[in-house]
Coordinates of C-alpha atoms in Angstrom, one line a residue:
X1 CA 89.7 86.5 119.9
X2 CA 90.6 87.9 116.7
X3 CA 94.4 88.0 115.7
X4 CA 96.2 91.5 114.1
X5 CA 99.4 90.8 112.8
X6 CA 101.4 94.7 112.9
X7 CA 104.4 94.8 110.2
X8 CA 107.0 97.1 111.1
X9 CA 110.9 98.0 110.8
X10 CA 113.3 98.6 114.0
X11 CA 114.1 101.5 113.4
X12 CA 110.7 103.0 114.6
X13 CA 109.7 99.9 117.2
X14 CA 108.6 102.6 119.6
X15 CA 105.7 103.9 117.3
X16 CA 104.7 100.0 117.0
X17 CA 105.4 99.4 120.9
X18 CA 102.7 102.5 121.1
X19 CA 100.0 101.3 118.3
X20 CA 100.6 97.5 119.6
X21 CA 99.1 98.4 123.1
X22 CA 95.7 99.8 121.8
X23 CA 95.8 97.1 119.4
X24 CA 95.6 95.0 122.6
X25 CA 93.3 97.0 124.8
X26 CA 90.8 96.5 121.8
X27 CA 90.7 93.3 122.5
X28 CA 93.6 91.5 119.8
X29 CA 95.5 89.2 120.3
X30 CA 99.0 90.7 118.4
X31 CA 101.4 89.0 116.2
X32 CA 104.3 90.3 114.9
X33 CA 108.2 89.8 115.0
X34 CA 109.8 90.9 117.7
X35 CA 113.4 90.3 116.1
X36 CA 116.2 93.4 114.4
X37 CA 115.3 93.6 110.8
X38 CA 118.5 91.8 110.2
X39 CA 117.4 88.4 112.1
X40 CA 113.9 88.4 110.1
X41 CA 113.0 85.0 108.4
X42 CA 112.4 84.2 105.1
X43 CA 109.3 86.1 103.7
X44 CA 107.6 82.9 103.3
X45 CA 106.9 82.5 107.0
X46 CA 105.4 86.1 107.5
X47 CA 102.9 85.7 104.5
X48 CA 102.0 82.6 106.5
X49 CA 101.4 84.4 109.6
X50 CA 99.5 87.3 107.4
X51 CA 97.1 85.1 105.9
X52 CA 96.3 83.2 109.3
X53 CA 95.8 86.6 110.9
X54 CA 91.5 88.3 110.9
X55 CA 93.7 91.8 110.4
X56 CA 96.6 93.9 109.3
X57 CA 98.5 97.0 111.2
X58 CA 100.9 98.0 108.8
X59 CA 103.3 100.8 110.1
X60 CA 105.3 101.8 107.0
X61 CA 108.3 104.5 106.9
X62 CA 111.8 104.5 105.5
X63 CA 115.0 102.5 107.4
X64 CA 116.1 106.4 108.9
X65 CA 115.3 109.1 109.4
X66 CA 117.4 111.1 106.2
X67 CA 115.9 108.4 103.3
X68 CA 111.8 108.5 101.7
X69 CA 112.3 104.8 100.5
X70 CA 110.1 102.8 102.7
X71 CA 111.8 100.0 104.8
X72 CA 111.3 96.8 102.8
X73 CA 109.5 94.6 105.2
X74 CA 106.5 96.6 105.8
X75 CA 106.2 97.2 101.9
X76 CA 106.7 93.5 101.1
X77 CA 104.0 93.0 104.0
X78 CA 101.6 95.4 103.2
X79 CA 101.9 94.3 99.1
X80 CA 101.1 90.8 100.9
X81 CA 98.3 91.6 102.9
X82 CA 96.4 93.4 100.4
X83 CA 96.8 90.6 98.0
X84 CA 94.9 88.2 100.5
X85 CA 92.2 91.1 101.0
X86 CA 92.9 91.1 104.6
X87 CA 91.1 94.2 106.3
X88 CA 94.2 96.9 107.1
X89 CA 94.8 99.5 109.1
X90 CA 97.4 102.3 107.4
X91 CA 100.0 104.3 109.2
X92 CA 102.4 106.3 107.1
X93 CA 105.4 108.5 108.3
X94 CA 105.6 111.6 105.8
X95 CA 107.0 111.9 102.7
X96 CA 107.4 107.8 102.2
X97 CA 107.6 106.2 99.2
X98 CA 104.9 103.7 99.0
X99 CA 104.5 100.4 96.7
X100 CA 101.8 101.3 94.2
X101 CA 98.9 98.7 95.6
X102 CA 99.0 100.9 99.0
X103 CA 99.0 104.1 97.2
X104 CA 95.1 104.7 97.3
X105 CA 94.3 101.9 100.1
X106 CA 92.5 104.2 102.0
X107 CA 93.1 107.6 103.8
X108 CA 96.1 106.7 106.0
X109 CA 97.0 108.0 109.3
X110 CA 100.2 110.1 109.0
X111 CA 102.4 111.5 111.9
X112 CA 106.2 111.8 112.7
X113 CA 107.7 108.3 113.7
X114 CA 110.8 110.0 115.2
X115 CA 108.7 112.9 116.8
X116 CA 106.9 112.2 120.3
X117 CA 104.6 115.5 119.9
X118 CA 103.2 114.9 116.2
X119 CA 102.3 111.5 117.4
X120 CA 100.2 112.5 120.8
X121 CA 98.8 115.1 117.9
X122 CA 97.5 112.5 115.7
X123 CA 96.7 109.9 118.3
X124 CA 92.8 111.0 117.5
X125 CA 93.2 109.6 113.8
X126 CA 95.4 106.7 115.0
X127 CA 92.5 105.5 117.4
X128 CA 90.1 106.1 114.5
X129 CA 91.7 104.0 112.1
X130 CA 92.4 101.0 114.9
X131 CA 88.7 100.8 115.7
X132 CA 87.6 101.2 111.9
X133 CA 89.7 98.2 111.7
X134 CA 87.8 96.3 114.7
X135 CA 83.8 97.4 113.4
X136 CA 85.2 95.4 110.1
X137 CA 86.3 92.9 111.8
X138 CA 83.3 92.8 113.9
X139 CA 81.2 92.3 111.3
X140 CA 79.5 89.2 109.5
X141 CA 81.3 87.9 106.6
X142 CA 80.5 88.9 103.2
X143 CA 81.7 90.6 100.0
X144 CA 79.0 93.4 99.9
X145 CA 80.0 97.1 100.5
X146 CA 77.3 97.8 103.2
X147 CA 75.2 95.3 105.2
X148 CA 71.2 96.3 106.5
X149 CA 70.8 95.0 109.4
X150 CA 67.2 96.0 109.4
X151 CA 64.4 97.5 107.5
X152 CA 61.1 98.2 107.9
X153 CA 58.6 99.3 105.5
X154 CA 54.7 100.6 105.9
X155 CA 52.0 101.3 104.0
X156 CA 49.3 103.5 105.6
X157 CA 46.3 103.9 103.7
X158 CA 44.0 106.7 105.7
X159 CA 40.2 106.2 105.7
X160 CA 40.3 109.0 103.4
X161 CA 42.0 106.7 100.6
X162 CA 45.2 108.1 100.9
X163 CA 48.2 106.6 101.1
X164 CA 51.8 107.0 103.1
X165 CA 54.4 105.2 102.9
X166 CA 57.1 104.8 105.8
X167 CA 60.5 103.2 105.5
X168 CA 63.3 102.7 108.2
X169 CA 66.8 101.2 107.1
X170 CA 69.5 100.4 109.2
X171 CA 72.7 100.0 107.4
X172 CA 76.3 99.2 108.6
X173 CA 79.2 100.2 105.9
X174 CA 82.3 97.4 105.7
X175 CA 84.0 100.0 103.2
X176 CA 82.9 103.8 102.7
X177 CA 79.9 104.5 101.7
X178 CA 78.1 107.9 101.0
X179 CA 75.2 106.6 98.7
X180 CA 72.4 104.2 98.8
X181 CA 69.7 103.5 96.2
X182 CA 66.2 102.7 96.6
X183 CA 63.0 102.7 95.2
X184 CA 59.3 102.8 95.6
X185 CA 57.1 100.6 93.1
X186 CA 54.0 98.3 92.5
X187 CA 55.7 95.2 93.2
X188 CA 54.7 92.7 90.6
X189 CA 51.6 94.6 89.6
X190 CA 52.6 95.7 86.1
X191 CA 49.0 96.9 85.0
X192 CA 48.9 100.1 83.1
X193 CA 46.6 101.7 85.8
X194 CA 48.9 100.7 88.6
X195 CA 50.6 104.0 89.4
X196 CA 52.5 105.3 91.7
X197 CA 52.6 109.0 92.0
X198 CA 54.1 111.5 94.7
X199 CA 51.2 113.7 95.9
X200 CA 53.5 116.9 94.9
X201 CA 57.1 117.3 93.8
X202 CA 57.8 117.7 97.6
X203 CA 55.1 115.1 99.4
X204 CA 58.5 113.4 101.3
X205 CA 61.0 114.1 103.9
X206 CA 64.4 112.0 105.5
X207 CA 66.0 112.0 108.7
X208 CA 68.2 110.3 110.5
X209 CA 68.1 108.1 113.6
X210 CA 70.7 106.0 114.6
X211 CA 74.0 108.0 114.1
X212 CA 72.1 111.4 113.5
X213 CA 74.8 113.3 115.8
X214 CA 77.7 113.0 112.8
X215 CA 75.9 112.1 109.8
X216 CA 73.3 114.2 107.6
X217 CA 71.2 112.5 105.4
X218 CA 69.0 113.8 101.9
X219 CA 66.8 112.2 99.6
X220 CA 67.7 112.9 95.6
X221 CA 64.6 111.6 93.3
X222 CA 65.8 109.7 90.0
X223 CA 63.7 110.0 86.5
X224 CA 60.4 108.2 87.2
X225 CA 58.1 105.7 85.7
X226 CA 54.6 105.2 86.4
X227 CA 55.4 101.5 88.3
X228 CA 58.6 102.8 89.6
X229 CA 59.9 106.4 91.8
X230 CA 64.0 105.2 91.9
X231 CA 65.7 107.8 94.4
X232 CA 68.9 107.4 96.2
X233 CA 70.0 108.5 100.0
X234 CA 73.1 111.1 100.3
X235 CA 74.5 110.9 103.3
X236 CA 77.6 113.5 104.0
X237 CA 79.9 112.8 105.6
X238 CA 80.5 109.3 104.0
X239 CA 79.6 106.3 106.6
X240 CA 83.3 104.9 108.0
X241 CA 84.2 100.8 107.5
X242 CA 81.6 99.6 110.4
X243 CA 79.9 102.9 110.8
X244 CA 76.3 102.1 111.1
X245 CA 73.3 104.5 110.1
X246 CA 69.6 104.5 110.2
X247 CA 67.5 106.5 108.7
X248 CA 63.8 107.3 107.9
X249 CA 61.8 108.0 104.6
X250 CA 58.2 109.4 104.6
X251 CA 56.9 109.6 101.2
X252 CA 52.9 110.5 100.2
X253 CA 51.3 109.1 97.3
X254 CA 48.7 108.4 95.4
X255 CA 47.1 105.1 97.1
X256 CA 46.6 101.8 94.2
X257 CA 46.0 99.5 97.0
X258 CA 42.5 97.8 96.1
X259 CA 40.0 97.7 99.5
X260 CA 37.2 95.9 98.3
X261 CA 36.8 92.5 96.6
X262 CA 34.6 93.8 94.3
X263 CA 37.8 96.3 93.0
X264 CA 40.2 93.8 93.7
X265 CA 38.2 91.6 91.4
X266 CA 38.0 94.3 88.2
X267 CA 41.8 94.9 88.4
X268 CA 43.1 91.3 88.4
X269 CA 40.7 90.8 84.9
X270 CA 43.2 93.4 83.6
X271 CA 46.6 93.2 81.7
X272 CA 49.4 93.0 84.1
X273 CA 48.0 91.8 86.7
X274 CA 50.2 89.3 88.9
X275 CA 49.7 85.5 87.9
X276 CA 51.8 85.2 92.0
X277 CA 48.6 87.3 93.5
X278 CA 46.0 84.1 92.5
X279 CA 46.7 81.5 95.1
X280 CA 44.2 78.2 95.7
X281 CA 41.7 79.7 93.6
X282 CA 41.5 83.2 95.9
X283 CA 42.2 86.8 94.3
X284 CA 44.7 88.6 96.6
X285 CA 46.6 92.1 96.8
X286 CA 49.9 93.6 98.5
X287 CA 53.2 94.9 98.9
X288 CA 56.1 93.4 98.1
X289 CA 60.3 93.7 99.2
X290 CA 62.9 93.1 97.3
X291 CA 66.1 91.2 99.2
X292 CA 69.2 92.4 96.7
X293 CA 71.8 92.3 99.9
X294 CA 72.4 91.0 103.6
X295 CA 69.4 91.5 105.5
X296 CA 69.3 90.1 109.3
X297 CA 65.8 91.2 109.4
X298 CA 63.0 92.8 106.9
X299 CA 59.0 94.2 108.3
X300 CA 56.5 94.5 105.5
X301 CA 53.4 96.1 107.0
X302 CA 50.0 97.3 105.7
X303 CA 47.6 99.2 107.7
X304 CA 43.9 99.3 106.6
X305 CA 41.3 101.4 107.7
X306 CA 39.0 98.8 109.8
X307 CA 35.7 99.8 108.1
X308 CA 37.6 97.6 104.7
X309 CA 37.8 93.6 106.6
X310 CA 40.3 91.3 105.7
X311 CA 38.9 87.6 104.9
X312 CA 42.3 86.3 104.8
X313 CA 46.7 86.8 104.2
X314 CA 49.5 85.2 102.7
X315 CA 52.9 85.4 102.4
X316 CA 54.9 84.2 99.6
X317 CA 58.8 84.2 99.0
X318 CA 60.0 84.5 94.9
X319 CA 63.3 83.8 93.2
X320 CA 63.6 87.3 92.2
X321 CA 65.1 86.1 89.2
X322 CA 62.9 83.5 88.0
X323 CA 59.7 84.9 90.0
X324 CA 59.6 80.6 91.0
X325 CA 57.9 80.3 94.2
X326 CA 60.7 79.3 97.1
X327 CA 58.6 76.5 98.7
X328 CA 60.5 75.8 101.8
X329 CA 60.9 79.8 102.8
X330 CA 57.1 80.7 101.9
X331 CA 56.4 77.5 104.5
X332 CA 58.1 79.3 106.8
X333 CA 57.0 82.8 106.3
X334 CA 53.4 81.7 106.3
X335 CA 53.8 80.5 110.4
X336 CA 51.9 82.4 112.6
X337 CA 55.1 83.9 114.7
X338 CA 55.9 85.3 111.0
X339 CA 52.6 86.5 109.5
X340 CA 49.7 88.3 111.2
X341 CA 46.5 90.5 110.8
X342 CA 45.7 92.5 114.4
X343 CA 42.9 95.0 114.8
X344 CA 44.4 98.3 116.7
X345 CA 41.4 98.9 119.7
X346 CA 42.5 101.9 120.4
X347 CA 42.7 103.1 116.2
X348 CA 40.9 102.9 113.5
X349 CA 43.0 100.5 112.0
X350 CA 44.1 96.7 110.7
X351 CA 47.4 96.0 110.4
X352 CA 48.8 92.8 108.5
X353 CA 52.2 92.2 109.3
X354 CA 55.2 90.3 108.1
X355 CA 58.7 89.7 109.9
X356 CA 61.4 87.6 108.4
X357 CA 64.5 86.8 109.9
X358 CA 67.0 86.8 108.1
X359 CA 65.7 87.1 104.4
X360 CA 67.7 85.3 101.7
X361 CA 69.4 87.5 99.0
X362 CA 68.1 87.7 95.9
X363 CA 64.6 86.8 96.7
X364 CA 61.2 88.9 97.1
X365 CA 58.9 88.7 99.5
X366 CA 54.9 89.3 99.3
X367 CA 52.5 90.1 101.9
X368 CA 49.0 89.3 101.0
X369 CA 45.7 90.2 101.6
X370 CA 42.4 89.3 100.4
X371 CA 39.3 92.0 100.9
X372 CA 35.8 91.2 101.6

């Protein structure tokens, strides 16, 4: 059970009497002093109880009702608490003086400690902020901004030749978040005649799944290079500390995918073409996924008209700095429970698949093929 320390004064303990109980019904167990002001113990023992605790309630107003100077133990606390990046939750009576380092924490709830009405009118933001404080806490550790706990990404190439590509993210904020960059590209292919093009200046569309019913999202397309279409996902209103999001891109373009070994074999004779794509003396082609933060789970997935067989796949795993092949993961990847080719009966399609749990950061992952 995860502990929440609350830091208070007396002289509004029944505002803390009231946020301690939902603290509880969350699920925490509570810590705090239950002693006068005047019976507190040296600051040394709270920091210790601050920096053993998963969370932070701090409840911060002046010693009366007449002064703005906050009460000192709640400042000191708070100071503490934010100094051992402890996740806090922020409740402010109006018109308090605050320590600088709480000043722009975060959008604090604010009510009336002395007045029983403002506070059943703000108990809406004071139940936000409480479970905001328990999605962080319920989340995995780590210092990024956002974790995706899943994405998926397709390439469709039509018997027609053309191609569309479909990506699903699933991202979970630990602070807010309102913007998240991507990109399409050739993966390692860095041959001149590797391009990727939009079909039209409007070949794309976003929506929203998980968490559609409060959050909007839009697609905003970055300068462009001929490898390379960077964009970045709006989303309005910003995602919440452990608000979680998915959301869908559809994007047509112009397909580079070889189908054939007889093109596969003219573009790997030309400039560019990836040294990583040559394995045991075979010629292969595919997408590729960069890992830059936590993933618990990434699909790479290419479907191929059936009338274009498959001889064979691969899967290889790349320090994405040193483009060194990770031996042990690309071992792993390559088991059967992690890579596979299946032939849709009732479509007109091969699909090779990929399915790695959990990724490692900074690496990139390729999913093969090799035509006949």
């Amino acid at each position: 059970m995860a502990k929440c320390f609350i830091s208070y004064s007396e002289s509004y303990r029944s505002v803390m009497e009231m946020i301690k109980k939902l603290v509880e019904t969350l699920g925490f167990e509570v810590d705090c002093f239950d002693e006068p002001d005047i019976n507190r113990p040296p600051i040394q023992l709270s920091q210790q109880r601050i920096a053993s605790a998963d969370c932070v309630v701090i409840i911060i107003g002046p010693k009366n009702r007449e002064e703005t100077i906050s009460a000192p133990w709640p400042a000191e606390e708070g100071v503490y608490a934010i100094a051992k990046e402890k996740p806090v939750a922020l409740f402010i009576h109006p018109n308090t003086q605050l320590p600088e380092s709480l000043q722009n924490l975060q959008t604090p709830a604010r009510f009336n400690f002395w007045d029983i009405n403002d506070q059943m009118r703000n108990i809406h933001n004071i139940l936000k902020h409480l479970l905001d404080l328990k999605r962080r806490i319920d989340l995995p550790p780590g210092t990024q901004p956002f974790l995706y706990t899943k994405s998926i990404s397709r390439n469709r190439i039509s018997r027609t030749g053309s191609l569309t590509v479909q990506i699903y993210s699933e991202v979970v904020a630990r602070q807010e978040c309102s913007r998240f960059h991507h990109a399409l590209d050739t993966g390692l292919d860095n041959r001149k005649s590797a391009i990727i093009k939009l079909v039209n200046d409007n070949s794309y569309y976003i929506e929203t799944t998980l968490g559609s019913e409060s959050h909007r999202a839009s697609i905003e397309i970055a300068p462009c290079t001929d490898q390379q279409i960077p964009y970045f996902v709006n989303v309005e209103p910003p995602l919440a500390p452990g608000e979680r999001l998915g959301y869908q891109r559809e994007f047509e373009v112009q397909n580079w995918f070889p189908l054939t070994q007889v093109e596969l074999k003219k573009i790997s004779e030309e400039p560019g073409f990836p040294l990583e794509y040559i394995q045991d003396g075979k010629i292969y082609y595919g997408d590729v996924y960069d890992v830059f933060y936590e993933m618990e789970a990434i699909t790479l997935a290419i479907h191929i008209p059936r009338r274009y067989p498959i001889k064979s796949i691969r899967a290889l795993a790349l320090s994405s700095t040193a483009r060194t092949l990770n031996v042990g993961e690309t071992e792993k990847i390559n088991k059967k429970e992690v890579i596979s080719l299946v032939t849709l009966p009732e479509s007109s399609e091969q699909v090779i698949c990929l399915n790695v749990r959990p990724p490692l950061i900074n690496h990139r992952y390729a999913l093969l093929y090799e035509p006949e």
